[in-house]
Coordinates of C-alpha atoms in Angstrom, one line a residue:
X6 CA 35.7 41.4 18.5
X7 CA 37.4 44.9 16.9
X8 CA 38.5 44.5 12.9
X9 CA 40.3 47.1 11.5
X10 CA 39.1 47.7 8.2
X11 CA 41.6 50.5 7.3
X12 CA 44.7 48.4 7.9
X13 CA 43.5 45.3 6.0
X14 CA 40.4 45.9 4.0
X15 CA 40.6 43.2 1.6
X16 CA 41.2 40.4 4.6
X17 CA 39.0 42.3 6.8
X18 CA 35.8 42.3 4.5
X19 CA 36.7 38.7 3.8
X20 CA 36.9 38.0 7.1
X21 CA 33.5 39.8 8.1
X22 CA 31.8 38.0 5.5
X23 CA 32.6 34.8 6.8
X24 CA 32.0 35.6 10.2
X25 CA 28.4 37.0 8.9
X26 CA 28.0 33.5 7.2
X27 CA 29.1 31.3 10.4
X28 CA 26.8 33.5 12.6
X29 CA 23.7 33.0 9.9
X30 CA 24.7 29.4 9.7
X31 CA 24.5 29.1 13.5
X32 CA 21.3 31.0 13.8
X33 CA 19.6 28.8 11.1
X34 CA 20.8 25.7 12.8
X35 CA 19.1 26.9 16.1
X36 CA 16.1 27.9 14.3
X37 CA 15.9 24.8 12.4
X38 CA 12.6 22.7 13.7
X39 CA 12.9 19.4 14.8
X40 CA 10.9 16.7 13.0
X41 CA 8.0 18.8 11.4
X42 CA 6.1 15.9 9.8
X43 CA 3.5 13.9 11.8
X44 CA 1.3 11.0 10.7
X45 CA -2.0 10.9 11.8
X46 CA -4.0 7.5 11.6
X47 CA -7.6 8.2 11.7
X48 CA -11.2 7.1 10.8
X49 CA -12.7 7.6 7.4
X50 CA -15.6 9.1 9.2
X51 CA -13.5 12.1 10.6
X52 CA -12.1 12.6 6.7
X53 CA -15.7 11.8 5.0
X54 CA -17.3 14.5 7.3
X55 CA -15.3 17.1 6.6
X56 CA -14.0 18.1 9.9
X57 CA -10.1 17.4 9.5
X58 CA -10.2 19.9 6.5
X59 CA -11.4 22.2 8.8
X60 CA -9.1 21.3 12.0
X61 CA -6.0 20.4 10.2
X62 CA -5.2 23.7 8.5
X63 CA -5.8 25.5 11.9
X64 CA -3.3 23.3 13.7
X65 CA -0.5 23.5 10.8
X66 CA -0.8 27.2 11.1
X67 CA -0.5 27.5 14.8
X68 CA 2.1 24.9 15.1
X69 CA 4.3 24.8 12.1
X70 CA 3.7 20.8 11.9
X71 CA 2.6 19.2 8.7
X72 CA 0.2 16.4 9.1
X73 CA -0.2 13.1 6.7
X74 CA -3.3 12.0 7.2
X75 CA -4.2 8.2 6.5
X76 CA -7.9 7.6 6.6
X77 CA -8.5 3.9 7.1
X78 CA -10.8 2.0 10.1
X79 CA -9.8 2.2 13.6
X80 CA -8.6 -1.3 13.5
X81 CA -6.2 -0.5 11.1
X82 CA -5.1 2.8 12.3
X83 CA -4.4 0.8 15.7
X84 CA -2.6 -1.6 13.6
X85 CA -0.3 1.1 12.1
X86 CA 0.3 2.6 15.7
X87 CA 1.5 -1.2 17.0
X88 CA 3.9 -1.1 13.9
X89 CA 5.0 2.2 14.7
X90 CA 3.9 3.4 11.1
X91 CA 1.8 6.6 12.8
X92 CA 2.5 9.3 15.4
X93 CA -1.1 9.9 16.6
X94 CA -4.3 8.0 16.3
X95 CA -8.1 9.5 16.1
X96 CA -10.0 6.6 16.5
X97 CA -13.8 5.5 17.5
X98 CA -13.5 1.8 19.0
X99 CA -13.3 2.0 22.7
X100 CA -12.9 -1.7 23.3
X101 CA -9.9 -2.0 21.1
X102 CA -8.7 1.1 22.1
X103 CA -8.5 -0.1 25.8
X104 CA -6.7 -3.4 24.8
X105 CA -4.2 -1.2 22.4
X106 CA -3.2 0.7 25.5
X107 CA -3.1 -2.0 28.1
X108 CA -0.6 -3.7 25.7
X109 CA 1.7 -0.6 26.1
X110 CA 1.3 0.3 22.6
X111 CA -0.1 4.0 23.0
X112 CA 0.1 6.9 25.7
X113 CA -2.5 9.6 27.0
X114 CA -5.8 8.3 25.7
X115 CA -8.0 11.2 25.8
X116 CA -11.7 11.7 24.8
X117 CA -12.2 14.3 22.3
X118 CA -16.1 14.1 21.0
X119 CA -18.8 11.8 20.3
X120 CA -21.8 11.4 17.9
X121 CA -23.9 8.2 17.5
X122 CA -24.4 5.4 14.8
X123 CA -27.5 5.4 12.7
X124 CA -29.6 2.7 10.7
X125 CA -30.2 3.9 7.2
X126 CA -31.6 2.4 4.4
X127 CA -33.9 2.9 1.2
X128 CA -36.7 5.3 2.0
X129 CA -39.5 2.2 1.5
X130 CA -38.1 0.6 4.3
X131 CA -38.5 -3.0 3.0
X132 CA -37.8 -4.5 6.4
X133 CA -40.1 -2.4 8.1
X134 CA -37.5 -1.1 11.0
X135 CA -38.5 2.6 11.2
X136 CA -40.9 1.8 14.1
X137 CA -38.3 0.2 16.1
X138 CA -36.6 1.6 19.1
X139 CA -33.8 -0.8 19.5
X140 CA -30.9 -1.3 16.9
X141 CA -30.9 -5.0 17.9
X142 CA -34.4 -5.4 16.7
X143 CA -33.9 -3.6 13.6
X144 CA -31.0 -6.0 12.7
X145 CA -33.2 -8.7 13.4
X146 CA -36.2 -7.4 11.5
X147 CA -33.6 -6.8 8.2
X148 CA -32.4 -10.7 9.1
X149 CA -36.1 -12.1 9.2
X150 CA -37.0 -10.1 6.0
X151 CA -33.6 -10.8 4.3
X152 CA -33.4 -7.8 2.9
X153 CA -29.9 -6.6 2.0
X154 CA -27.1 -5.3 4.5
X155 CA -24.1 -3.6 3.5
X156 CA -21.3 -4.3 5.9
X157 CA -18.3 -2.4 6.2
X158 CA -16.2 -5.8 7.0
X159 CA -13.0 -3.7 7.7
X160 CA -12.2 -4.2 11.1
X161 CA -13.2 -0.4 11.5
X162 CA -15.0 1.1 14.8
X163 CA -18.2 1.0 12.7
X164 CA -17.7 -2.5 11.9
X165 CA -17.1 -3.2 15.5
X166 CA -20.1 -1.7 16.5
X167 CA -22.1 -3.3 13.7
X168 CA -20.8 -6.6 15.1
X169 CA -21.7 -5.8 18.6
X170 CA -25.4 -4.8 17.3
X171 CA -25.6 -8.4 15.4
X172 CA -24.6 -10.1 18.8
X173 CA -26.7 -8.4 20.6
X174 CA -29.6 -9.5 18.1
X175 CA -28.4 -13.0 18.4
X176 CA -28.1 -13.4 14.9
X177 CA -24.7 -14.4 12.9
X178 CA -25.0 -12.9 9.3
X179 CA -21.9 -14.2 8.1
X180 CA -22.3 -16.5 4.9
X181 CA -26.1 -15.2 4.5
X182 CA -26.9 -14.1 1.0
X183 CA -28.5 -10.8 1.9
X184 CA -25.3 -9.9 4.0
X185 CA -22.6 -8.2 1.8
X186 CA -19.2 -6.7 3.2
X187 CA -17.7 -3.9 1.0
X188 CA -14.1 -3.9 2.9
X189 CA -14.2 0.0 2.2
X190 CA -14.6 3.2 4.1
X191 CA -17.7 4.9 5.4
X192 CA -18.4 7.1 2.6
X193 CA -17.8 4.5 0.1
X194 CA -19.9 2.0 1.7
X195 CA -22.6 4.3 1.7
X196 CA -22.5 4.7 -1.6
X197 CA -22.9 1.2 -2.2
X198 CA -25.7 0.9 0.1
X199 CA -27.4 3.7 -1.9
X200 CA -26.8 1.9 -5.3
X201 CA -28.0 -1.4 -3.8
X202 CA -31.2 0.2 -2.0
X203 CA -29.7 -1.7 1.1
X204 CA -29.4 -1.2 5.0
X205 CA -26.2 -0.2 6.3
X206 CA -24.8 1.2 9.9
X207 CA -23.3 4.9 9.6
X208 CA -21.9 7.5 12.2
X209 CA -24.3 10.3 11.6
X210 CA -21.6 12.8 10.7
X211 CA -20.9 11.0 7.5
X212 CA -24.0 10.2 6.9
X213 CA -25.3 13.8 7.0
X214 CA -22.3 15.1 5.1
X215 CA -22.8 12.8 2.2
X216 CA -27.0 12.9 2.8
X217 CA -27.9 14.8 -0.4
X218 CA -26.4 12.4 -3.0
X219 CA -27.5 9.2 -1.3
X220 CA -31.3 8.6 -1.1
X221 CA -31.1 6.8 2.0
X222 CA -33.1 7.6 5.3
X223 CA -32.2 7.3 9.1
X224 CA -34.3 4.5 10.0
X225 CA -32.9 3.7 13.4
X226 CA -31.6 6.1 15.9
X227 CA -31.4 7.0 19.6
X228 CA -30.3 3.6 21.1
X229 CA -27.8 3.8 23.7
X230 CA -25.8 1.0 21.8
X231 CA -25.4 3.3 19.0
X232 CA -23.4 5.8 21.0
X233 CA -19.9 6.6 19.1
X234 CA -16.9 8.1 20.9
X235 CA -13.7 9.3 19.6
X236 CA -10.5 9.6 21.3
X237 CA -6.9 10.9 20.4
X238 CA -4.1 8.5 21.3
X239 CA -0.4 9.1 21.1
X240 CA 1.5 6.0 19.8
X241 CA 4.1 5.1 22.6
X242 CA 7.3 7.0 21.9
X243 CA 9.5 3.4 22.3
X244 CA 7.8 1.7 19.6
X245 CA 10.4 3.0 17.3
X246 CA 12.7 5.8 17.2
X247 CA 11.4 7.6 14.3
X248 CA 8.3 8.3 16.3
X249 CA 7.6 11.9 16.4
X250 CA 6.6 12.1 20.0
X251 CA 6.6 16.0 20.2
X252 CA 4.3 16.4 17.2
X253 CA 1.7 13.8 18.4
X254 CA 1.6 15.4 22.2
X255 CA 1.2 18.9 20.1
X256 CA -1.7 17.1 17.9
X257 CA -3.2 15.6 21.2
X258 CA -3.2 18.8 23.0
X259 CA -4.8 20.3 20.1
X260 CA -7.5 18.4 20.1
X261 CA -8.5 18.5 23.3
X262 CA -7.7 22.4 23.8
X263 CA -10.6 24.7 24.4
X264 CA -11.0 26.6 21.1
X265 CA -10.6 23.2 19.2
X266 CA -13.4 21.9 21.1
X267 CA -15.6 25.0 20.3
X268 CA -14.8 24.4 16.7
X269 CA -16.0 20.8 16.9
X270 CA -18.9 21.5 18.7
X271 CA -20.4 24.0 16.0
X272 CA -19.0 22.1 13.0
X273 CA -22.2 21.2 10.9
X274 CA -24.7 23.7 12.6
X275 CA -24.6 26.1 9.5
X276 CA -25.4 23.4 6.9
X277 CA -27.2 20.9 8.7
X278 CA -29.0 22.7 11.7
X279 CA -27.2 20.6 14.4
X280 CA -23.5 19.7 15.0
X281 CA -22.1 16.5 13.7
X282 CA -19.9 15.8 16.7
X283 CA -20.3 16.8 20.4
X284 CA -16.9 17.9 22.4
X285 CA -16.0 15.7 25.3
X286 CA -12.5 16.9 26.1
X287 CA -12.1 16.2 30.1
X288 CA -15.2 14.1 30.4
X289 CA -15.9 10.7 31.9
X290 CA -16.2 8.3 29.5
X291 CA -18.6 6.3 31.9
X292 CA -20.9 9.6 31.7
X293 CA -21.2 9.7 28.1
X294 CA -24.7 9.1 26.4
X295 CA -26.6 9.0 29.9

């Protein structure tokens, strides 16, 4: 378009300005991102261990997305997914996750990492569980000694694992005076156990991250039953129109990317001498812990 500024200077400059503004608005409209907010429902262990404090800034800088993290138990995270209140989940309750997928609530469940659970308690170890190799046996000894056990009691992945161990031990601890439930996350439950000098089940990552201020020792570990596997799941995009499917896909891809997996594998080494999590992207779930 040829604008003759010499014949109609006032009109031409006005027209040029309008055209420039329109062009700018069009360009801005084309460059404007789609929904950039992602709601991540995850476990308190990924939050309390400090792992998300490392990963999320990298993801946000790399992609331009902003992640709103809601740290709850795995069960509650999946309930949020069912209601369409989260876009993507990072959870560690495999049996519940498989049910979540079978019900059509999620897509693209992928392994991210694993660590393990540990039974921790006061150094005096009043139930004498330190010599036991089986977590079920350790729980039996706690019940027999009627020493205080602090349960999360929050339908989290940790709580699900704890219930599986009680079942393997052949014990129903409900309504027992020595058995108390907090309804709280991992970090807070560890604090309660420390304050009351009781036993509890914890994921190793959160325990190590908070160990310095707890005064609790690892008294039972290494049992195959204590394997703790984390997966990322995209909430099914048809659950609600407001689901940020593209953002969920981007986050899921990021969590299993080689660069992210390398960060996960090195997280904790400098501070604790060993990683808090072990990367599992692309592995078979059946092969883990073997």
